[in-house]
Coordinates of N, CA and C in Angstrom, one line a residue:
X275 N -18.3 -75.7 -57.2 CA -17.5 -74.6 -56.6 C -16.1 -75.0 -56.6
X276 N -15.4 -74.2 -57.1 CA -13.8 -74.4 -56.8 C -13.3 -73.3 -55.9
X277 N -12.5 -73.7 -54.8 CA -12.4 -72.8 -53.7 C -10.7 -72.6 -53.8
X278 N -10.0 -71.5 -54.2 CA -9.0 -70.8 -54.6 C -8.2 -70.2 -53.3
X279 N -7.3 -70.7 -53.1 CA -6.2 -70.0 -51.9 C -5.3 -68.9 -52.6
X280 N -5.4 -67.5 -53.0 CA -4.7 -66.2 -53.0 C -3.7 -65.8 -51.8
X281 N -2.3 -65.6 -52.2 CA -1.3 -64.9 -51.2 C -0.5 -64.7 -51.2
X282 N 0.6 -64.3 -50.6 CA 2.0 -63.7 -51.3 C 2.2 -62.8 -49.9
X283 N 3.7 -61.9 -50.1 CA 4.0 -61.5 -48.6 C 3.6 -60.3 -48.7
X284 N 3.4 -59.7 -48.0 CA 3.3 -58.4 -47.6 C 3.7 -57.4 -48.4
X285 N 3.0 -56.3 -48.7 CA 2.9 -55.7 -49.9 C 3.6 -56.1 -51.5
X286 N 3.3 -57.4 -51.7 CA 3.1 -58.2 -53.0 C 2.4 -57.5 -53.8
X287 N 1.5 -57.2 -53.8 CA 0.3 -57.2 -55.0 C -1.0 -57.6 -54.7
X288 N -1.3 -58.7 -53.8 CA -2.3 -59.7 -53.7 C -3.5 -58.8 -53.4
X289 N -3.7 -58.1 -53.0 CA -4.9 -57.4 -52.9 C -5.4 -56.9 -54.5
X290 N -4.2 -56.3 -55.5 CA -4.9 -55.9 -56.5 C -4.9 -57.0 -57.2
X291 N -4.0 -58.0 -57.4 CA -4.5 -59.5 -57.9 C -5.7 -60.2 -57.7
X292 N -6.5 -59.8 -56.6 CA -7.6 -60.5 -56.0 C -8.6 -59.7 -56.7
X293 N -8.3 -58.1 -56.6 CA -9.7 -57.5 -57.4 C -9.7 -57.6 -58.9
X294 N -8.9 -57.9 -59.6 CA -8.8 -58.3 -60.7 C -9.3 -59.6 -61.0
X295 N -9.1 -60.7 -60.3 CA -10.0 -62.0 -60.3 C -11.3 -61.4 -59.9
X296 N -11.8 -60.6 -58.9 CA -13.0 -60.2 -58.1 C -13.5 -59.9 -59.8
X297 N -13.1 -58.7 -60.5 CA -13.9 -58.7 -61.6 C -13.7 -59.4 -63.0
X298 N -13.4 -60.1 -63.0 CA -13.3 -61.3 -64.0 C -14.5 -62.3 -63.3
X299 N -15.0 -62.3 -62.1 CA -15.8 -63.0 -61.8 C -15.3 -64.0 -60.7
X300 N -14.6 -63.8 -59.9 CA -14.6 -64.6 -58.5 C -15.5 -63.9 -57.3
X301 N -15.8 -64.9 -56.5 CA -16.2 -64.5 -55.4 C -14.8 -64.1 -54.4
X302 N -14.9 -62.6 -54.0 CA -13.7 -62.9 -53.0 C -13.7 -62.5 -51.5
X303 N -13.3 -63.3 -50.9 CA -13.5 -63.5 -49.7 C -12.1 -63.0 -49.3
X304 N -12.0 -61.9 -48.7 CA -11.1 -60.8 -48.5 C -10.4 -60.9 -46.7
X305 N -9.8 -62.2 -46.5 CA -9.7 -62.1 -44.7 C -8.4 -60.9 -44.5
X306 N -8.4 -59.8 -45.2 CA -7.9 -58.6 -44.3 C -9.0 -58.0 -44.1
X307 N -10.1 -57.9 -45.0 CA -11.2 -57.2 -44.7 C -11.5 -58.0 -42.9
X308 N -12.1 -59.1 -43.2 CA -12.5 -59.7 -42.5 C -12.0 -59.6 -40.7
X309 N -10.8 -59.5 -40.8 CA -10.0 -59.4 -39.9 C -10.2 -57.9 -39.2
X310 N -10.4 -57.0 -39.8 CA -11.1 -55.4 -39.3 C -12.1 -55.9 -38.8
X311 N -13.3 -56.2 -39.4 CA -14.4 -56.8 -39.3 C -15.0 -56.9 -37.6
X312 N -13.9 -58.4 -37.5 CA -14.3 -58.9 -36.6 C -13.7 -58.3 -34.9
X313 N -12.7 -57.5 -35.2 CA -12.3 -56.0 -33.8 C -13.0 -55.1 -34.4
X314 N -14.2 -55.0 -34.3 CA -14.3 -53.5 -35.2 C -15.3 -53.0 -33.6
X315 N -15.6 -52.2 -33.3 CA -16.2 -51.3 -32.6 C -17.4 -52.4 -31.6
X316 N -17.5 -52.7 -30.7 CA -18.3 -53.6 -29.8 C -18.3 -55.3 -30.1
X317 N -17.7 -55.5 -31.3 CA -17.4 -56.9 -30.8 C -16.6 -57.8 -30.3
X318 N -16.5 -58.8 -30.2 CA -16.1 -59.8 -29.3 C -14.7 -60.1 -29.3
X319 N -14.2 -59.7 -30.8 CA -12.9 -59.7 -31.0 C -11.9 -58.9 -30.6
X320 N -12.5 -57.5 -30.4 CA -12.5 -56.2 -30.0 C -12.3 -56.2 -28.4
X321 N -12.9 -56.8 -27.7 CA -13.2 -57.0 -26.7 C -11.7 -58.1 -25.8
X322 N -11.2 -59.1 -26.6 CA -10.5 -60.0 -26.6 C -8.5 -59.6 -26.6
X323 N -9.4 -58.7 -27.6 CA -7.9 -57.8 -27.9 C -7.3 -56.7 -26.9
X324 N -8.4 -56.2 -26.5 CA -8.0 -55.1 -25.2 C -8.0 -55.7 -23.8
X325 N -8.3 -56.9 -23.6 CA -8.0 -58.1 -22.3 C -7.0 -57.9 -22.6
X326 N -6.2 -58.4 -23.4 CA -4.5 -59.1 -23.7 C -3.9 -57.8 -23.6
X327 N -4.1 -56.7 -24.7 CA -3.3 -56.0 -24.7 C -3.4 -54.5 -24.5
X328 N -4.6 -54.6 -23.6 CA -4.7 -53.0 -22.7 C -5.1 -52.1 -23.4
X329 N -6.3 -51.1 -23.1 CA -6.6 -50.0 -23.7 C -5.8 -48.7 -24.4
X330 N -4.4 -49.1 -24.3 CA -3.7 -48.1 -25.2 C -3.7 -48.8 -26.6
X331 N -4.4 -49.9 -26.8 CA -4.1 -50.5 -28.6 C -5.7 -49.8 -28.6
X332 N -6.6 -48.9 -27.9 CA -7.6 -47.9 -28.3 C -7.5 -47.0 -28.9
X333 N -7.7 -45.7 -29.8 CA -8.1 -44.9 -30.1 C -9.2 -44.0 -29.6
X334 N -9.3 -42.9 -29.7 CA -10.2 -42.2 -28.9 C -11.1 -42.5 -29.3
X335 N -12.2 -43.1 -30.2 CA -13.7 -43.4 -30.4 C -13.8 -44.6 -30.3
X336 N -12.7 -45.5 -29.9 CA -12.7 -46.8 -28.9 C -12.7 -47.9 -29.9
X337 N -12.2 -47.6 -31.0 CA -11.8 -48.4 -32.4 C -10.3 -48.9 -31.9
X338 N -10.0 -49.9 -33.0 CA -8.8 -50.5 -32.6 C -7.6 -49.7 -33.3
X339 N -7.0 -48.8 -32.5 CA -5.3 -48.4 -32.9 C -4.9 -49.5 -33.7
X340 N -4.5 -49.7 -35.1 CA -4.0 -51.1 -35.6 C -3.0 -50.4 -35.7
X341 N -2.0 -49.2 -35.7 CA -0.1 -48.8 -35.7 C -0.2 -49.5 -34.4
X342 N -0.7 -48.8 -33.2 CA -0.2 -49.2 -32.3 C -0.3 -50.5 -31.6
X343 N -1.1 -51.9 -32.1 CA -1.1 -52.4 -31.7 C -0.1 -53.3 -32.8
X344 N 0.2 -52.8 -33.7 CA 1.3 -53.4 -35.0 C 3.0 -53.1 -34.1
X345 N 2.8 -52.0 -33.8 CA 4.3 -52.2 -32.9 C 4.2 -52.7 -31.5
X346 N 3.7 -53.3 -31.2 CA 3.5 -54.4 -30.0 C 3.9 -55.7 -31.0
X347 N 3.2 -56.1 -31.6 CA 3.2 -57.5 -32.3 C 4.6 -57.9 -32.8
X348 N 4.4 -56.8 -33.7 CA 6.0 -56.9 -34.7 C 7.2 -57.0 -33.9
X349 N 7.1 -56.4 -32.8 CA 8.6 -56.8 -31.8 C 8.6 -57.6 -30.5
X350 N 7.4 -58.4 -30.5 CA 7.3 -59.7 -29.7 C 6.5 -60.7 -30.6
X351 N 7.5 -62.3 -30.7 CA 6.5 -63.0 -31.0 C 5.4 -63.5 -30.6
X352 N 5.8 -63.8 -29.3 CA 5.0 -64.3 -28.2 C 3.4 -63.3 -28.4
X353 N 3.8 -62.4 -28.0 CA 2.3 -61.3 -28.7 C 1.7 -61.5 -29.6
X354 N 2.5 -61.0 -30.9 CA 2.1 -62.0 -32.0 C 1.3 -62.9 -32.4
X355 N 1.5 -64.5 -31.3 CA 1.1 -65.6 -31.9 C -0.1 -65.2 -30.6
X356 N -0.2 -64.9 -29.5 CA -1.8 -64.5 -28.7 C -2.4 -63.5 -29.9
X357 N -2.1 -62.5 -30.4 CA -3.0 -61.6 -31.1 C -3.6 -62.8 -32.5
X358 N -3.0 -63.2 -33.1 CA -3.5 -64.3 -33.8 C -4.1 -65.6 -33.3
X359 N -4.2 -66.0 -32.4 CA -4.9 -66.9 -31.7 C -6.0 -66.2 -31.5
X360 N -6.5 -65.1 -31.2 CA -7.4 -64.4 -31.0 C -8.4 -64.2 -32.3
X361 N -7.4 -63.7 -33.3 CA -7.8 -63.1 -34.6 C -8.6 -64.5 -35.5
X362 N -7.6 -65.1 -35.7 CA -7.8 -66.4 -36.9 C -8.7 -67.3 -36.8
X363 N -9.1 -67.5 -35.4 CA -10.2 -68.5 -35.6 C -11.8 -67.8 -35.9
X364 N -11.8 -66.6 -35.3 CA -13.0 -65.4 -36.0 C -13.3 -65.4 -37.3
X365 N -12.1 -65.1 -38.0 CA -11.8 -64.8 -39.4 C -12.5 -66.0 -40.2
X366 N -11.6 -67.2 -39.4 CA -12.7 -68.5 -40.7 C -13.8 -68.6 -40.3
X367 N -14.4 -68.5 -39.0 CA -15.6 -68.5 -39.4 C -16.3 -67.9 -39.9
X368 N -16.0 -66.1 -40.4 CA -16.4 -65.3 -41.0 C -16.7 -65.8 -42.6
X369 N -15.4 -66.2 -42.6 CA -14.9 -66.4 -44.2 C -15.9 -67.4 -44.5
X370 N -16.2 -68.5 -43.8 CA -16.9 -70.0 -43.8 C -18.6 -69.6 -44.0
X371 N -18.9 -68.5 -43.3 CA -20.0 -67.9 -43.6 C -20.3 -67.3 -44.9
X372 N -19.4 -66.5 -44.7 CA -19.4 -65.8 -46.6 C -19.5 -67.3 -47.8
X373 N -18.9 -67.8 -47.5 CA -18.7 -69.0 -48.4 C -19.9 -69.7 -48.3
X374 N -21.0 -70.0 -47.0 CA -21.7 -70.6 -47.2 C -22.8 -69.9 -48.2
X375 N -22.6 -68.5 -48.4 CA -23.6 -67.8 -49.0 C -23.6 -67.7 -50.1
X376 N -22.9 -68.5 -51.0 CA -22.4 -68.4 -52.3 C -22.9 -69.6 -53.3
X377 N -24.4 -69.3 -53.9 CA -25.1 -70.8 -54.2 C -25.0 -70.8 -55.7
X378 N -23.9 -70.4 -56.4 CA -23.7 -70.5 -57.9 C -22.3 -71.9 -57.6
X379 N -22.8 -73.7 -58.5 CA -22.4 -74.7 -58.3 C -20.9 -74.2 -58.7
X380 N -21.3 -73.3 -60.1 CA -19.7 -73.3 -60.5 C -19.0 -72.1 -60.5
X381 N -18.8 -71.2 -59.1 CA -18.4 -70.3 -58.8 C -17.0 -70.5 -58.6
X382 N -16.1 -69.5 -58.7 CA -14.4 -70.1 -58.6 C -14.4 -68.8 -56.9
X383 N -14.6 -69.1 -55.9 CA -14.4 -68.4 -54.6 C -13.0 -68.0 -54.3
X384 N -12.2 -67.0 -54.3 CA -10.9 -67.2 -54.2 C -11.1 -66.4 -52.7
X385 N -10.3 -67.2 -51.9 CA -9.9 -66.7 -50.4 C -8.4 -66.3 -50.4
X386 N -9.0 -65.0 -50.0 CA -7.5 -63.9 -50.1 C -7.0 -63.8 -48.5
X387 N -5.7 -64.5 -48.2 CA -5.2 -64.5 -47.0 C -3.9 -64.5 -46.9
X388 N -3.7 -63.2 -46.3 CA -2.4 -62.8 -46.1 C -1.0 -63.7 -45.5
X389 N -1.6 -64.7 -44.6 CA -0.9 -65.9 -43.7 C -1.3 -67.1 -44.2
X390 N -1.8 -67.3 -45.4 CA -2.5 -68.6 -45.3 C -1.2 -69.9 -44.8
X391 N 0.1 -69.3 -45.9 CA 1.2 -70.3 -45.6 C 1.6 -70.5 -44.0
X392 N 1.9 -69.9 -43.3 CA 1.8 -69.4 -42.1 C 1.1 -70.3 -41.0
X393 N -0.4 -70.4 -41.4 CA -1.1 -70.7 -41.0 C -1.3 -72.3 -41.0
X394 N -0.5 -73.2 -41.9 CA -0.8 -74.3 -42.4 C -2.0 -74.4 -43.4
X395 N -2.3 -73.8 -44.3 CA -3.5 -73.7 -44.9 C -3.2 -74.2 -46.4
X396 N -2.3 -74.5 -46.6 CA -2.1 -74.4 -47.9 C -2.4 -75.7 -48.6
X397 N -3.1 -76.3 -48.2 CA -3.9 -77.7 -49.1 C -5.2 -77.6 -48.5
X398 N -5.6 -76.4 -47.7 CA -7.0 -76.4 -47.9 C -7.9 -76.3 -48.8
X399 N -7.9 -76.1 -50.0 CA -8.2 -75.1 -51.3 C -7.6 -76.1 -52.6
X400 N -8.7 -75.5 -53.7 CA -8.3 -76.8 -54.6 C -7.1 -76.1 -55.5
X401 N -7.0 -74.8 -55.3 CA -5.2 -74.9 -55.8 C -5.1 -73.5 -55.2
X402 N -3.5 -73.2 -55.3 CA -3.6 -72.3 -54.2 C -2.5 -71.2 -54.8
X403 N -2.7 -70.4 -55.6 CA -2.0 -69.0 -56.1 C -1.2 -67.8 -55.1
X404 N 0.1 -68.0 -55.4 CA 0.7 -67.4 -54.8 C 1.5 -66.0 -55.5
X405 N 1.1 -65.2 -55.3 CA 1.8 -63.1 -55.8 C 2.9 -63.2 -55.7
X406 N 4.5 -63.1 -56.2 CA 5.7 -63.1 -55.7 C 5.9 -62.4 -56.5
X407 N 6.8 -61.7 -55.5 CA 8.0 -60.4 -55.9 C 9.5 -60.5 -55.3
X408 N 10.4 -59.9 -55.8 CA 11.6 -60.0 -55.1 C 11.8 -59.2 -53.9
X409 N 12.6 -59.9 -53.0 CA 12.5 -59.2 -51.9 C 12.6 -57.9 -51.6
X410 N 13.9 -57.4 -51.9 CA 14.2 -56.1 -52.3 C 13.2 -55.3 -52.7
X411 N 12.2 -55.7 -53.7 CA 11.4 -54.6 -54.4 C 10.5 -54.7 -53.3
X412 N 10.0 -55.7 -52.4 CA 8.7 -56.1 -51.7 C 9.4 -54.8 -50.4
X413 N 10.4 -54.9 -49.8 CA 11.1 -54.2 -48.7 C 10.8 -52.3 -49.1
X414 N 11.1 -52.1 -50.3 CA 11.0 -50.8 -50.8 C 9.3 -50.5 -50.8
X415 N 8.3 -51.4 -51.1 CA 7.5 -51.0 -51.7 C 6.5 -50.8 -50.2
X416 N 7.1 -51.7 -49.3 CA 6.4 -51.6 -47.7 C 6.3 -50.2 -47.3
X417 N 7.8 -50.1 -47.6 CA 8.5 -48.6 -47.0 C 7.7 -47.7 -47.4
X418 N 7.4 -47.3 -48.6 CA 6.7 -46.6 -49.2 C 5.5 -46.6 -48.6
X419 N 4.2 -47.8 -48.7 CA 3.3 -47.2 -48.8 C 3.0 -47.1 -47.1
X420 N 3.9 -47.9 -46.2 CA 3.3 -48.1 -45.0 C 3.9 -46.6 -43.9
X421 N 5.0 -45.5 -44.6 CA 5.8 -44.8 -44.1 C 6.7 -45.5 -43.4
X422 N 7.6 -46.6 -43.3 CA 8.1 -47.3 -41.8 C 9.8 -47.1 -42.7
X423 N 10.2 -47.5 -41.8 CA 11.7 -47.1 -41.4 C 12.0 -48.7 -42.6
X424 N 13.7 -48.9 -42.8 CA 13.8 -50.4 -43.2 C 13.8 -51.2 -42.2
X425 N 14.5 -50.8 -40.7 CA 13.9 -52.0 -39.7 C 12.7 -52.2 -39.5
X426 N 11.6 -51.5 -39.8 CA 10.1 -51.9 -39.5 C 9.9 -52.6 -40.4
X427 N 10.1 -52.1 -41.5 CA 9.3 -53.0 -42.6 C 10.2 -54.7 -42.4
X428 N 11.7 -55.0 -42.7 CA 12.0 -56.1 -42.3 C 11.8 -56.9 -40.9
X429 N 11.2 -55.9 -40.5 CA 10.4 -56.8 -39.2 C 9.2 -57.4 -39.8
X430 N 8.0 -56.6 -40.4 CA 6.7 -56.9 -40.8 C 7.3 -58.2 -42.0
X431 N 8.4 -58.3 -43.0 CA 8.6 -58.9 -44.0 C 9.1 -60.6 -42.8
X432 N 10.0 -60.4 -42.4 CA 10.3 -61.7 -41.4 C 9.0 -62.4 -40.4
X433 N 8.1 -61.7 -40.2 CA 7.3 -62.2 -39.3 C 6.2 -63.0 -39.9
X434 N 6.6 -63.0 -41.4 CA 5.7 -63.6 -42.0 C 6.6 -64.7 -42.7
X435 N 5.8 -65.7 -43.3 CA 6.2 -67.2 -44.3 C 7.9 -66.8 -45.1
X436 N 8.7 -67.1 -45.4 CA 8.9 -67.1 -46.4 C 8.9 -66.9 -47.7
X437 N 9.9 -66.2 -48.9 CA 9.1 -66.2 -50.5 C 9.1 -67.6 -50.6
X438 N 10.5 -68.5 -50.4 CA 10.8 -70.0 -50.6 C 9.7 -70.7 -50.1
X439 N 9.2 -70.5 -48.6 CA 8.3 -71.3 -48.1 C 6.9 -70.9 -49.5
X440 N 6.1 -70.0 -49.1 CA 5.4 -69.9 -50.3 C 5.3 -70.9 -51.6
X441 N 6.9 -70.1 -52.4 CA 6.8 -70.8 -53.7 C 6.5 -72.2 -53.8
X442 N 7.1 -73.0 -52.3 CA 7.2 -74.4 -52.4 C 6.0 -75.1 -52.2
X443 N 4.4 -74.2 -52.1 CA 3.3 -74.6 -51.9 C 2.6 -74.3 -53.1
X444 N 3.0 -73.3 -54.2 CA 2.1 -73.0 -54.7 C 1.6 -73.7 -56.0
X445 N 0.3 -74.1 -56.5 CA 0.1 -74.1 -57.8 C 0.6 -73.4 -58.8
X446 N 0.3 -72.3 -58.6 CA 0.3 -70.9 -59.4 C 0.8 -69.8 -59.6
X447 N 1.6 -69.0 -59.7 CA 2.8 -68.0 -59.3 C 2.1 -67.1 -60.4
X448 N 1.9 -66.0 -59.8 CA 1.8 -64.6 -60.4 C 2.9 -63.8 -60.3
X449 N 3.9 -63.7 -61.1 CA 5.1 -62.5 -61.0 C 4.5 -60.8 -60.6
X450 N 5.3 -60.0 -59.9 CA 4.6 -59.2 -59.9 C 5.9 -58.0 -59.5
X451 N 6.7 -58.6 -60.8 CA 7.9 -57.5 -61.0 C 8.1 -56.2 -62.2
X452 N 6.9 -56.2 -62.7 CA 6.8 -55.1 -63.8 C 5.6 -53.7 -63.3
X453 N 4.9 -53.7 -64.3 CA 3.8 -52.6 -63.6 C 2.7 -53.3 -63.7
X454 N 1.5 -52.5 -64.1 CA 0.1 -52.9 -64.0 C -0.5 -53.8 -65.2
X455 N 0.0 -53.3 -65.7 CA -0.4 -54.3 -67.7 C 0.4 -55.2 -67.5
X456 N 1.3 -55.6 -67.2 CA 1.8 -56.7 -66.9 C 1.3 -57.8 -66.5
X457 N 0.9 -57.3 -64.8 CA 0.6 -57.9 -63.6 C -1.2 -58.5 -64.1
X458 N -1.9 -57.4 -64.6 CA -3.4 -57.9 -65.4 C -3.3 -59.3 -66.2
X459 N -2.0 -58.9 -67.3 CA -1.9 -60.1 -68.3 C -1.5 -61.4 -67.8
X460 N -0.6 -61.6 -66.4 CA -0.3 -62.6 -65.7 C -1.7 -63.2 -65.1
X461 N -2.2 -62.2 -64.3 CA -3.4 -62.9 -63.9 C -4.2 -63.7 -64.5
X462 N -4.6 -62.5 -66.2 CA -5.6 -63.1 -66.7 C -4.9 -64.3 -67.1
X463 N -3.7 -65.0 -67.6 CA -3.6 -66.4 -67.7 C -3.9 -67.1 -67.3
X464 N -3.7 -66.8 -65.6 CA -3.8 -68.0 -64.1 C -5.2 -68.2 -64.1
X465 N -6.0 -66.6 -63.8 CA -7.3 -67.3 -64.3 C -8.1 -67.9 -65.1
X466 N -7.2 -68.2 -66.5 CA -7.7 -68.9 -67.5 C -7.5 -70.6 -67.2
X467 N -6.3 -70.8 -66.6 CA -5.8 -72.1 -65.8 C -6.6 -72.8 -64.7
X468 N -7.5 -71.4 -64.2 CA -8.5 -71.7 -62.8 C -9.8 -72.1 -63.5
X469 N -10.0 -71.9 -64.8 CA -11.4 -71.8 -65.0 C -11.3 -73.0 -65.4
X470 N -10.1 -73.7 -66.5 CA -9.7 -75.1 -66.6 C -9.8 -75.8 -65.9
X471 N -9.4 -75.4 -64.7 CA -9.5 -76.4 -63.4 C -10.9 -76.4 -63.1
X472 N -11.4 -75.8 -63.0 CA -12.8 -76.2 -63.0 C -13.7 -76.3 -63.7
X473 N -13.3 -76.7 -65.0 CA -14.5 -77.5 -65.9 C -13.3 -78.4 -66.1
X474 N -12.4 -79.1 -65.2 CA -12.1 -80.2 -65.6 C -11.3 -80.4 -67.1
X475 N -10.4 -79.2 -67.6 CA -9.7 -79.0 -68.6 C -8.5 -78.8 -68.5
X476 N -8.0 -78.9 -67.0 CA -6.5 -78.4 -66.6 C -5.3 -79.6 -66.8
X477 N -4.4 -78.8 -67.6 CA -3.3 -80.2 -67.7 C -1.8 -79.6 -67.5
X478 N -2.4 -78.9 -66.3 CA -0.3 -78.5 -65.2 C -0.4 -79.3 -64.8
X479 N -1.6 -80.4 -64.0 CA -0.8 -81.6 -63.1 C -0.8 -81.4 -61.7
X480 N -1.5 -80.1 -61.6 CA -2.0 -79.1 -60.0 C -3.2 -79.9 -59.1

């Protein structure tokens, strides 16, 4: 098994980079999914989250408001790093579970994680693929799909890693400044480089 670190900043790409490895044949282990997951309607995370931060981050069927609990976060860090202290250690064990379930020797598992840099994670994994775009385009493209203002979105873009910090971790660099045929043909290279890496054919030096 070769176990794959996917990530890049906020509205990069990395989610459709991952389903495009997903069907080329990765296992993908999706921690934004996971992260719904584990607040999702009577559990424990769910539970943890409304201690800290009060039943107004509820919605009326008692699911978790994620706008409103996104503008709490984004403009305290201090909140922030409690809502993550909360969230992240759930998440791996989720993720750790999925992974345990995965009994093909030479499966390529790519774990898709929005903070992994963030998080210190970035030599967990036997190489670790990072989605980069320019900032500018990354700022416009938030705007767009998330509706937010440019102060919102440069809040959500600063509250996360760095593109520099990233680049300086990564194996792998998927550009993801053109359109979709592009972004496919990038991939499918990297994943040709991953599949080298795991039969022991790779000569980047990663």
């Amino acid at each position: 098994m070769i176990r794959i670190g996917l990530t890049g900043g906020i509205a990069s790409g990395k989610s459709t980079v991952g389903e495009m490895m997903r069907r080329r044949g990765a296992v993908l282990i999706d921690s934004d999914q996971l992260a719904r997951d584990v607040v999702s309607v009577g559990s424990e995370g769910l539970a943890a989250v409304v201690e800290r931060f009060g039943k107004g981050v509820l919605q009326a069927d008692g699911s978790l408001d994620r706008a409103a609990l996104g503008s709490l976060v984004f403009a305290d860090e201090a909140a922030r790093a409690d809502l993550n202290a909360i969230v992240h250690p759930l998440v791996r064990a989720a993720s750790a579970q999925v992974e345990a379930q995965v009994a093909d020797p030479y499966a390529l598992v790519v774990h898709m994680i929005p903070l992994l840099v963030e998080t210190g994670r970035a030599r967990d994994f036997d190489a670790l693929v990072v989605v980069d775009v320019d900032e500018q385009v990354q700022l416009e493209r938030l705007m767009a799909r998330n509706g937010l203002d440019e102060a919102q979105a440069r809040a959500r873009i600063s509250a996360q890693a760095s593109r520099l910090d990233r680049l300086r971790v990564a194996d792998y660099v998927i550009r993801n400044d053109a359109g979709l045929e592009e972004l496919a043909e990038r991939t499918h290279a990297v994943w040709h480089q991953l599949l080298a890496l795991r039969d022991g054919t790779d000569s980047c030096g990663c």
